[in-house]
C-alpha cells in the first residue's frame, strides 16, 4: 500500500539514502518491486530528529518522484535518525494530514498496510482513544488511529506492549463486527533515539520488512562500493523493500516479530498482539 | 471567519455572480468588508445543482482570488441553484476535506462562524452522530460535525427542526463542559430545490446575513443597471455580506431567524435552537 | 511520455469516457500499457467545447487517478467535443501552465511525445514565434512552443499545413544544431468543431495512435455491450492507447499520416513535415 | 507587490525571524502595512546558505500564513544567510517556478516591484539574455528575466554594475517601445557571503527598504527585549518593511542607492542604472 524507510546512525544528508542507487525509495514511489501497489504516488512525508527536540516533518500531497522541494530539503538536512514514507492511498483522501509519519511530541509513527474494513470499526476504535489525545487526531487514516491507540495504551513507556495492545484491540473489535483479517502491515515508531519496527498481519502473510546487516562486514565484502562509505559503523536502515541491488546487505525481518535498534541495543523479539486486559467497552 | 453565497433562480453562469461588480465574493476572498477576518484565503468550494441529481462540487485549497480553475469552471457551468464558500481557517487544516459546502446525497451545507472551543467538546458531539453516518465524516472542521449532527437529527425531513436540534445540542454539551458562547454563525443548507438559511449565535451577536429584495422592483428602480438584467424574476441571492454597491438590493436577515426560498415559497421565521428531547448521552 | 484522448459526437458526460471500463484514461495515469512510461502522474488537463464559445479547461498538478475534482467535474459536464491529456513530465516542471491541452481563443492543442534536446534549440524556436503571440506563452513545455509555432504558421487557417511547417521547422533547426531525431509524437488540435490528429516522428517510429471504427457496426457486433449504447452514431474517439478490451473497436492510425474528424468529414491523409518556404532566420 | 527579508549573521533558526513578534514577515503575508497590496498570499520561497555549497530553496504556492511546512522547516533549519520572499502576483501564474528568490549556482536573487508593461518588452529582454543562460529560465516572472539579464551582464563578478546594466537595459528597451516608468522596486542578491540590496524606480518613487542599525546599541537601549538577544553582533536584517515595533531598530535605505553587507564590509552607495555600453540589439 505504501513504502517506508527508517535510518539511524551518524548524521547523513537524507538525500543520500532517499535518492541514491537503484530502487531508491523515491524510485519506489514510481514503481516499487515488492509493494502491493507498484505506484506509491499519493503524497509522502519525511520526519527527522535533530535540534530542536521535536522532530521536524515535511509533508506533501505530490508524488515523491516529482517533488522538487523533497530533493532540496533532503539535500540540505542532515539527521542521525529519520523516517520517510510514500503513500498509495486506499480510501482516505490525499492530504497532508493523512501522510505518515504521524507525530506526537518527540514520537514518530508510520505504517505500511491497513486495518481491514476500517469504516466499519473506526467508531469503536476512536472511542478507545484517550479523550485527552482524541483532539489531536487530524486526518482520516486508519494508521493515525492505530498510533493514537498505541499512545493511549502507553507507547511512550513500553512501545512493544503498546503496539501489541493496539493491534490486539483492533483484532478484538474486528472480531466483534465479523471483520476478517483485521490487521496487515509493518509499523515503525521512534522516540528520537531508538527505532522499533514491527512485522505482523492477522492472517500471517505480512508485508515485507528488511534491515541492513552490519556495515563493517559490508565494507570488507564490497571494498569497491562507494555507496557504503558514507555510513557509520552503527548505521542501520530498516525498509519495507530493499534499496539497491547488493547481495548480502539485507536481512528479512521474520513474520510476527519486532526489532529494536538504538544506542547500545539491537534485538529481534517475537511479536504477538494482545488487547489490553482492562476491558475496553465496545459499543 | 468565512464568507458565503447561495443562489436560486433561472440557470445562470456561476461566474456572473462570483466575479461581477464591486465586492464580489471572489473580491471578498482578498478583502471582505464585514467579515471577522478581512482575508478569506484558506481554500474555497462551489457546490451546484443540475443534472445528474447529486450536486457537483469543486474544492480547492488555493485562495479563490488566484485559482484559475474557479474562473474557468464558473464561466462554463450554468446552474439554477448553487452554493459558494470561501474560508478563513481557524484551527483546522487547509485541505479539501475541510471546505464547505459539505455534501451528503443531494444535500449541501455551509457555515460562516464556529463552534467555540471545539477541541474540548468535539468528542461528545461526534459521539452523537448516527453511527451509520459517522464514517462519512471526512475532515476536521467543526462545521462538518454540525452538518452530521443535523443529518442525525432529521435534516432531510425537517431542516429547521434538525438545525435547531443540532445547535441546541452543541449548546447543551458546551454548557456541560463550561464552554461559553458555544455557537456563532450563519448556516445555509439545500436539498437542491429549496434553500434554508439561518442566522444565530448563542450570545445574540451573530454574523451578518442578507438576501435580495425582489428583482422586478429592482429592475424598475434601476433601469440602467445591466447587472440586474440577467436575473430571472424569481432569482434570489443570500449572502454573508452584500455584493456590489446598489442601495435597496439587500435586506438583512434579523437575529435568531431563518429563511426559506424555494419553488412557490419564501418565508422568514424565528429560530430558537433546542436540543432533541430524547436525551443524548454526554460522557 | 503522456497519454491523451479526444472525443467528438453527441454531448456526453466526460466521465463516461474518462473512467468507464478497463484501461480507461484515468487508469492509464496509474499504469498505461503502451506508453513510453507506465505512469502518467505528473498532472493533467481537460479542455471541452460548449457554451460559451471559448472552450473550458481544468488543469491540475495532481495525478489524475487521485484528483477528486476531476471525478466531480467530468461527472457533471457534458460536451460534444473534448480533449484530455495526462502527463509524464520529462524535464519541465509539474505546474498547471505546462499541462496540455494548451488553448488559444477557440483552439486546443495537445501532444504526446517530445522535441529532442529541447534546451539546445528552444531559443531558436521561440524566436520564430510571431511576436504578437510570444507573450501568450505561459509555460516551459516543448509542446507549448510547438503550438505557438503552428499558430504562427497559420494553424487557424490550414491546420495540416501549419503543423507540417511547425514540425518541419523544428527539424530544420535541430539539423542546424546537430540534434538527432528532433520530433516524436502524436498531436491533436481542434477549433471546437473538427479534430485534426497527427502521428509522426523524425525517425519513423512514432508513438501509437488509434481511432474508433463506426459505432453502429460495433453495436450490432456487440449487442450486449452496455458501454457502447451511450454513443451517438457519429461519435469518434481518438486515443494514444486503446481504451477497454473490445476487439474490433480500434483502428491504428498509420505512421506519417493525419486524420480529420468533423461535421460531414472523416479523412486520413499522408503527413510530411516541411519547414515554411519563407526562410526563418536561425541564429 | 511582494515583501521580502534578508538575514546575515551568526546562524539562527529561520523561524526566529520569520514568525517572531508583531508584523513578522509571515504576518505580512496576510496583511502588510506598507505594501502596495495588503495581502501577499500568492506563494513564497525561502533560500538559505549552508552546507552543501549550493543554497537550499523551499518554494510553495500556498500563502505563507497557512503553510505548515514553512513553520516546520524554518523551525528546524539554522542558517547564517537566508532570503525569504512572499508574493502578491500581478500577471504571472501562482506556481513554484515564479517564486523568488531565483537561484543560479550559489547566487540568489529576489525583487519586490515590477517591470512595467512586461508583456510588451519581454521578448526584447529575453533576447538579450546570454543564450547559454537562456535555457535556465524556468518561469514567467519579470523578476526572473531581470535576474538572467544581470547574470548575462556579469552579476557574479560585479553585482552593482550588473544590476545597474540590467535595469538600465530595461529602461532603454522600454523607452524604445514607449513604455513609461519601466522599473519599480527593491532587489536583493547574494553569493552566499555578501548581500547586495538595491532601491530604485524609474519614476523616483521606490518601494520602501530598511536595514537594522547595529545590534549592540540596540541591546543597550532595550535591555528588556528578549527578541534581540539571539542575534550576533554582526547580524543584519534587510527588509521591504520593518518587522516588530521597536523604535530605532530600522534605517531606511535612501532612494537610488544600494547597500552591501558582508564579511568586514558594510556600505551604502548611490545607484544609477545605465545600460551596457556595448549596444545590445533591440528588435
PDB file of C-alpha atoms in Angstrom, chain D residues 15-221:
ATOM      1  CA  UNK D  15      11.661  30.790  12.246  1.00  0.00           C
ATOM      2  CA  UNK D  16      13.123  33.221  14.793  1.00  0.00           C
ATOM      3  CA  UNK D  17      12.993  35.921  12.162  1.00  0.00           C
ATOM      4  CA  UNK D  18      10.037  34.767  10.066  1.00  0.00           C
ATOM      5  CA  UNK D  19       7.449  34.320  12.810  1.00  0.00           C
ATOM      6  CA  UNK D  20       8.548  36.283  15.918  1.00  0.00           C
ATOM      7  CA  UNK D  21       6.933  39.485  17.204  1.00  0.00           C
ATOM      8  CA  UNK D  22       4.424  41.803  15.599  1.00  0.00           C
ATOM      9  CA  UNK D  23       4.314  42.416  11.864  1.00  0.00           C
ATOM     10  CA  UNK D  24       6.594  39.467  11.170  1.00  0.00           C
ATOM     11  CA  UNK D  25       7.130  38.571   7.533  1.00  0.00           C
ATOM     12  CA  UNK D  26       4.570  35.784   7.803  1.00  0.00           C
ATOM     13  CA  UNK D  27       2.123  38.263   9.346  1.00  0.00           C
ATOM     14  CA  UNK D  28       2.794  40.493   6.364  1.00  0.00           C
ATOM     15  CA  UNK D  29       1.667  37.721   4.025  1.00  0.00           C
ATOM     16  CA  UNK D  30      -1.835  38.216   5.461  1.00  0.00           C
ATOM     17  CA  UNK D  31      -1.777  41.998   5.938  1.00  0.00           C
ATOM     18  CA  UNK D  32       1.310  44.105   5.360  1.00  0.00           C
ATOM     19  CA  UNK D  33       1.378  47.734   6.474  1.00  0.00           C
ATOM     20  CA  UNK D  34       3.454  49.336   3.743  1.00  0.00           C
ATOM     21  CA  UNK D  35       2.996  47.008   0.789  1.00  0.00           C
ATOM     22  CA  UNK D  36       1.369  48.137  -2.456  1.00  0.00           C
ATOM     23  CA  UNK D  37      -1.035  45.274  -1.774  1.00  0.00           C
ATOM     24  CA  UNK D  38      -2.049  44.420   1.799  1.00  0.00           C
ATOM     25  CA  UNK D  39      -2.148  40.685   1.103  1.00  0.00           C
ATOM     26  CA  UNK D  40       0.870  38.749  -0.170  1.00  0.00           C
ATOM     27  CA  UNK D  41      -0.693  35.328  -0.415  1.00  0.00           C
ATOM     28  CA  UNK D  42       0.377  34.075  -3.836  1.00  0.00           C
ATOM     29  CA  UNK D  43       3.138  31.706  -2.787  1.00  0.00           C
ATOM     30  CA  UNK D  44       6.536  32.252  -1.222  1.00  0.00           C
ATOM     31  CA  UNK D  45      10.068  30.913  -1.144  1.00  0.00           C
ATOM     32  CA  UNK D  46      12.946  30.701   1.300  1.00  0.00           C
ATOM     33  CA  UNK D  47      16.525  30.285   0.128  1.00  0.00           C
ATOM     34  CA  UNK D  48      19.265  29.603   2.637  1.00  0.00           C
ATOM     35  CA  UNK D  49      23.029  29.230   2.619  1.00  0.00           C
ATOM     36  CA  UNK D  50      24.858  26.488   4.446  1.00  0.00           C
ATOM     37  CA  UNK D  51      26.430  23.154   3.702  1.00  0.00           C
ATOM     38  CA  UNK D  52      26.390  21.956   0.966  1.00  0.00           C
ATOM     39  CA  UNK D  53      27.585  24.911  -1.090  1.00  0.00           C
ATOM     40  CA  UNK D  54      24.556  25.464  -3.294  1.00  0.00           C
ATOM     41  CA  UNK D  55      21.884  27.222  -1.254  1.00  0.00           C
ATOM     42  CA  UNK D  56      18.730  25.311  -0.464  1.00  0.00           C
ATOM     43  CA  UNK D  57      15.326  26.573  -1.563  1.00  0.00           C
ATOM     44  CA  UNK D  58      11.826  25.744  -0.426  1.00  0.00           C
ATOM     45  CA  UNK D  59       9.060  27.032  -2.698  1.00  0.00           C
ATOM     46  CA  UNK D  60       5.324  26.859  -2.206  1.00  0.00           C
ATOM     47  CA  UNK D  61       2.238  28.187  -3.961  1.00  0.00           C
ATOM     48  CA  UNK D  62       0.343  28.357  -0.664  1.00  0.00           C
ATOM     49  CA  UNK D  63       0.017  31.581   1.302  1.00  0.00           C
ATOM     50  CA  UNK D  64       2.888  31.696   3.828  1.00  0.00           C
ATOM     51  CA  UNK D  65       0.469  32.192   6.705  1.00  0.00           C
ATOM     52  CA  UNK D  66      -1.162  28.802   6.264  1.00  0.00           C
ATOM     53  CA  UNK D  67       1.787  26.686   5.113  1.00  0.00           C
ATOM     54  CA  UNK D  68       2.588  24.200   7.835  1.00  0.00           C
ATOM     55  CA  UNK D  69       5.764  23.058   6.097  1.00  0.00           C
ATOM     56  CA  UNK D  70       7.241  26.557   6.290  1.00  0.00           C
ATOM     57  CA  UNK D  71       6.721  26.558  10.041  1.00  0.00           C
ATOM     58  CA  UNK D  72       8.346  23.128  10.347  1.00  0.00           C
ATOM     59  CA  UNK D  73      11.287  23.766   8.079  1.00  0.00           C
ATOM     60  CA  UNK D  74      12.139  27.237   9.334  1.00  0.00           C
ATOM     61  CA  UNK D  75      11.889  25.862  12.869  1.00  0.00           C
ATOM     62  CA  UNK D  76      14.491  23.189  12.119  1.00  0.00           C
ATOM     63  CA  UNK D  77      16.939  24.843   9.723  1.00  0.00           C
ATOM     64  CA  UNK D  78      19.630  27.216  11.000  1.00  0.00           C
ATOM     65  CA  UNK D  79      21.475  29.391   8.533  1.00  0.00           C
ATOM     66  CA  UNK D  80      23.940  32.279   8.595  1.00  0.00           C
ATOM     67  CA  UNK D  81      22.394  33.868   5.488  1.00  0.00           C
ATOM     68  CA  UNK D  82      18.912  33.479   4.099  1.00  0.00           C
ATOM     69  CA  UNK D  83      16.350  35.188   1.879  1.00  0.00           C
ATOM     70  CA  UNK D  84      12.570  34.939   2.197  1.00  0.00           C
ATOM     71  CA  UNK D  85      10.037  36.347  -0.254  1.00  0.00           C
ATOM     72  CA  UNK D  86       6.230  36.398  -0.152  1.00  0.00           C
ATOM     73  CA  UNK D  87       4.364  37.088  -3.374  1.00  0.00           C
ATOM     74  CA  UNK D  88       1.432  39.199  -4.436  1.00  0.00           C
ATOM     75  CA  UNK D  89       1.228  38.040  -8.032  1.00  0.00           C
ATOM     76  CA  UNK D  90       0.496  40.539 -10.761  1.00  0.00           C
ATOM     77  CA  UNK D  91       0.013  38.908 -14.096  1.00  0.00           C
ATOM     78  CA  UNK D  92       2.073  35.759 -13.826  1.00  0.00           C
ATOM     79  CA  UNK D  93       0.772  32.438 -12.571  1.00  0.00           C
ATOM     80  CA  UNK D  94       0.974  31.287  -8.976  1.00  0.00           C
ATOM     81  CA  UNK D  95       3.458  28.464  -9.457  1.00  0.00           C
ATOM     82  CA  UNK D  96       6.738  27.472  -7.836  1.00  0.00           C
ATOM     83  CA  UNK D  97       8.800  28.489 -10.851  1.00  0.00           C
ATOM     84  CA  UNK D  98       7.631  32.085 -10.353  1.00  0.00           C
ATOM     85  CA  UNK D  99       8.644  32.220  -6.671  1.00  0.00           C
ATOM     86  CA  UNK D 100      11.596  34.363  -5.576  1.00  0.00           C
ATOM     87  CA  UNK D 101      14.429  34.045  -4.688  1.00  0.00           C
ATOM     88  CA  UNK D 102      15.549  32.626  -8.011  1.00  0.00           C
ATOM     89  CA  UNK D 103      18.773  30.635  -7.925  1.00  0.00           C
ATOM     90  CA  UNK D 104      21.762  30.208 -10.225  1.00  0.00           C
ATOM     91  CA  UNK D 105      24.664  28.179  -8.811  1.00  0.00           C
ATOM     92  CA  UNK D 106      25.443  29.798  -5.456  1.00  0.00           C
ATOM     93  CA  UNK D 107      23.522  33.011  -6.244  1.00  0.00           C
ATOM     94  CA  UNK D 108      20.064  34.006  -5.047  1.00  0.00           C
ATOM     95  CA  UNK D 109      18.021  36.957  -6.331  1.00  0.00           C
ATOM     96  CA  UNK D 110      14.683  38.439  -5.279  1.00  0.00           C
ATOM     97  CA  UNK D 111      12.638  41.503  -6.171  1.00  0.00           C
ATOM     98  CA  UNK D 112       9.705  43.493  -4.833  1.00  0.00           C
ATOM     99  CA  UNK D 113       8.210  45.535  -7.656  1.00  0.00           C
ATOM    100  CA  UNK D 114       7.728  45.090 -11.378  1.00  0.00           C
ATOM    101  CA  UNK D 115       8.812  45.807 -14.914  1.00  0.00           C
ATOM    102  CA  UNK D 116       6.048  47.945 -16.362  1.00  0.00           C
ATOM    103  CA  UNK D 117       4.109  46.524 -19.352  1.00  0.00           C
ATOM    104  CA  UNK D 118       6.327  43.470 -19.221  1.00  0.00           C
ATOM    105  CA  UNK D 119       4.386  41.690 -21.974  1.00  0.00           C
ATOM    106  CA  UNK D 120       5.262  44.461 -24.405  1.00  0.00           C
ATOM    107  CA  UNK D 121       9.012  44.310 -23.885  1.00  0.00           C
ATOM    108  CA  UNK D 122       9.582  40.767 -22.639  1.00  0.00           C
ATOM    109  CA  UNK D 123      10.718  39.414 -25.998  1.00  0.00           C
ATOM    110  CA  UNK D 124      13.414  42.055 -26.403  1.00  0.00           C
ATOM    111  CA  UNK D 125      14.602  41.494 -22.856  1.00  0.00           C
ATOM    112  CA  UNK D 126      14.781  37.754 -23.234  1.00  0.00           C
ATOM    113  CA  UNK D 127      16.739  38.111 -26.476  1.00  0.00           C
ATOM    114  CA  UNK D 128      19.495  39.900 -24.545  1.00  0.00           C
ATOM    115  CA  UNK D 129      19.927  37.036 -22.109  1.00  0.00           C
ATOM    116  CA  UNK D 130      23.073  35.069 -22.849  1.00  0.00           C
ATOM    117  CA  UNK D 131      21.994  32.018 -24.902  1.00  0.00           C
ATOM    118  CA  UNK D 132      23.885  29.708 -22.534  1.00  0.00           C
ATOM    119  CA  UNK D 133      21.769  31.052 -19.666  1.00  0.00           C
ATOM    120  CA  UNK D 134      18.527  31.314 -21.634  1.00  0.00           C
ATOM    121  CA  UNK D 135      17.622  27.677 -21.147  1.00  0.00           C
ATOM    122  CA  UNK D 136      17.732  28.067 -17.376  1.00  0.00           C
ATOM    123  CA  UNK D 137      14.783  30.459 -17.307  1.00  0.00           C
ATOM    124  CA  UNK D 138      12.004  28.387 -15.785  1.00  0.00           C
ATOM    125  CA  UNK D 139       9.073  30.694 -15.109  1.00  0.00           C
ATOM    126  CA  UNK D 140       7.198  33.671 -16.483  1.00  0.00           C
ATOM    127  CA  UNK D 141       8.105  36.345 -13.979  1.00  0.00           C
ATOM    128  CA  UNK D 142       9.565  39.705 -14.976  1.00  0.00           C
ATOM    129  CA  UNK D 143      11.905  39.434 -11.975  1.00  0.00           C
ATOM    130  CA  UNK D 144      13.412  36.181 -13.223  1.00  0.00           C
ATOM    131  CA  UNK D 145      14.225  37.767 -16.567  1.00  0.00           C
ATOM    132  CA  UNK D 146      15.845  40.656 -14.685  1.00  0.00           C
ATOM    133  CA  UNK D 147      17.990  38.128 -12.804  1.00  0.00           C
ATOM    134  CA  UNK D 148      19.137  36.492 -16.031  1.00  0.00           C
ATOM    135  CA  UNK D 149      19.894  39.856 -17.588  1.00  0.00           C
ATOM    136  CA  UNK D 150      22.038  40.700 -14.560  1.00  0.00           C
ATOM    137  CA  UNK D 151      23.780  37.339 -14.830  1.00  0.00           C
ATOM    138  CA  UNK D 152      24.373  37.989 -18.543  1.00  0.00           C
ATOM    139  CA  UNK D 153      25.891  41.359 -17.665  1.00  0.00           C
ATOM    140  CA  UNK D 154      28.318  39.934 -15.097  1.00  0.00           C
ATOM    141  CA  UNK D 155      26.463  39.653 -11.802  1.00  0.00           C
ATOM    142  CA  UNK D 156      28.910  37.095 -10.495  1.00  0.00           C
ATOM    143  CA  UNK D 157      31.858  39.437 -10.994  1.00  0.00           C
ATOM    144  CA  UNK D 158      30.448  42.851 -10.150  1.00  0.00           C
ATOM    145  CA  UNK D 159      26.908  42.844  -8.751  1.00  0.00           C
ATOM    146  CA  UNK D 160      26.304  46.631  -8.585  1.00  0.00           C
ATOM    147  CA  UNK D 161      27.377  47.161 -12.176  1.00  0.00           C
ATOM    148  CA  UNK D 162      25.476  44.145 -13.467  1.00  0.00           C
ATOM    149  CA  UNK D 163      22.230  45.153 -11.747  1.00  0.00           C
ATOM    150  CA  UNK D 164      22.734  48.723 -12.949  1.00  0.00           C
ATOM    151  CA  UNK D 165      23.141  47.489 -16.507  1.00  0.00           C
ATOM    152  CA  UNK D 166      20.170  45.125 -16.277  1.00  0.00           C
ATOM    153  CA  UNK D 167      17.801  47.839 -15.056  1.00  0.00           C
ATOM    154  CA  UNK D 168      19.340  50.365 -17.436  1.00  0.00           C
ATOM    155  CA  UNK D 169      18.750  47.979 -20.306  1.00  0.00           C
ATOM    156  CA  UNK D 170      15.144  47.522 -19.234  1.00  0.00           C
ATOM    157  CA  UNK D 171      14.744  51.302 -19.271  1.00  0.00           C
ATOM    158  CA  UNK D 172      16.290  51.587 -22.732  1.00  0.00           C
ATOM    159  CA  UNK D 173      14.086  48.899 -24.219  1.00  0.00           C
ATOM    160  CA  UNK D 174      11.025  50.385 -22.545  1.00  0.00           C
ATOM    161  CA  UNK D 175      11.806  53.821 -23.962  1.00  0.00           C
ATOM    162  CA  UNK D 176      12.139  52.272 -27.421  1.00  0.00           C
ATOM    163  CA  UNK D 177       8.605  50.862 -27.028  1.00  0.00           C
ATOM    164  CA  UNK D 178       7.180  53.982 -25.400  1.00  0.00           C
ATOM    165  CA  UNK D 179       6.577  52.250 -22.069  1.00  0.00           C
ATOM    166  CA  UNK D 180       6.606  54.751 -19.164  1.00  0.00           C
ATOM    167  CA  UNK D 181       8.063  54.172 -15.676  1.00  0.00           C
ATOM    168  CA  UNK D 182       9.768  50.942 -16.705  1.00  0.00           C
ATOM    169  CA  UNK D 183      11.238  49.752 -13.433  1.00  0.00           C
ATOM    170  CA  UNK D 184       9.996  49.777  -9.864  1.00  0.00           C
ATOM    171  CA  UNK D 185      11.298  48.094  -6.809  1.00  0.00           C
ATOM    172  CA  UNK D 186      13.813  46.764  -4.435  1.00  0.00           C
ATOM    173  CA  UNK D 187      16.192  43.938  -5.271  1.00  0.00           C
ATOM    174  CA  UNK D 188      18.432  41.731  -3.140  1.00  0.00           C
ATOM    175  CA  UNK D 189      21.061  39.315  -4.345  1.00  0.00           C
ATOM    176  CA  UNK D 190      23.717  37.211  -2.631  1.00  0.00           C
ATOM    177  CA  UNK D 191      26.594  34.920  -3.434  1.00  0.00           C
ATOM    178  CA  UNK D 192      26.185  33.202  -0.065  1.00  0.00           C
ATOM    179  CA  UNK D 193      28.619  35.526   1.716  1.00  0.00           C
ATOM    180  CA  UNK D 194      27.626  39.117   0.997  1.00  0.00           C
ATOM    181  CA  UNK D 195      24.234  40.655   0.342  1.00  0.00           C
ATOM    182  CA  UNK D 196      23.633  43.477  -2.115  1.00  0.00           C
ATOM    183  CA  UNK D 197      20.314  45.332  -1.781  1.00  0.00           C
ATOM    184  CA  UNK D 198      19.047  47.956  -4.243  1.00  0.00           C
ATOM    185  CA  UNK D 199      16.280  50.530  -4.033  1.00  0.00           C
ATOM    186  CA  UNK D 200      15.328  52.234  -7.274  1.00  0.00           C
ATOM    187  CA  UNK D 201      12.454  53.172  -9.546  1.00  0.00           C
ATOM    188  CA  UNK D 202      12.454  54.930 -12.888  1.00  0.00           C
ATOM    189  CA  UNK D 203       9.971  57.481 -11.572  1.00  0.00           C
ATOM    190  CA  UNK D 204      11.880  58.105  -8.335  1.00  0.00           C
ATOM    191  CA  UNK D 205       9.124  56.822  -6.024  1.00  0.00           C
ATOM    192  CA  UNK D 206      10.508  53.491  -4.982  1.00  0.00           C
ATOM    193  CA  UNK D 207       9.135  50.760  -2.760  1.00  0.00           C
ATOM    194  CA  UNK D 208      10.421  51.025   0.798  1.00  0.00           C
ATOM    195  CA  UNK D 209      13.600  49.307   2.034  1.00  0.00           C
ATOM    196  CA  UNK D 210      15.025  49.147   5.552  1.00  0.00           C
ATOM    197  CA  UNK D 211      18.018  47.684   7.371  1.00  0.00           C
ATOM    198  CA  UNK D 212      18.790  47.195  11.032  1.00  0.00           C
ATOM    199  CA  UNK D 213      21.083  49.512  12.937  1.00  0.00           C
ATOM    200  CA  UNK D 214      23.846  47.800  14.890  1.00  0.00           C
ATOM    201  CA  UNK D 215      22.720  45.195  17.362  1.00  0.00           C
ATOM    202  CA  UNK D 216      24.935  46.055  20.382  1.00  0.00           C
ATOM    203  CA  UNK D 217      23.489  49.570  20.694  1.00  0.00           C
ATOM    204  CA  UNK D 218      20.064  48.060  20.341  1.00  0.00           C
ATOM    205  CA  UNK D 219      20.756  45.692  23.184  1.00  0.00           C
ATOM    206  CA  UNK D 220      21.905  48.554  25.423  1.00  0.00           C
ATOM    207  CA  UNK D 221      18.896  50.633  24.507  1.00  0.00           C
TER     208      UNK D 221
END
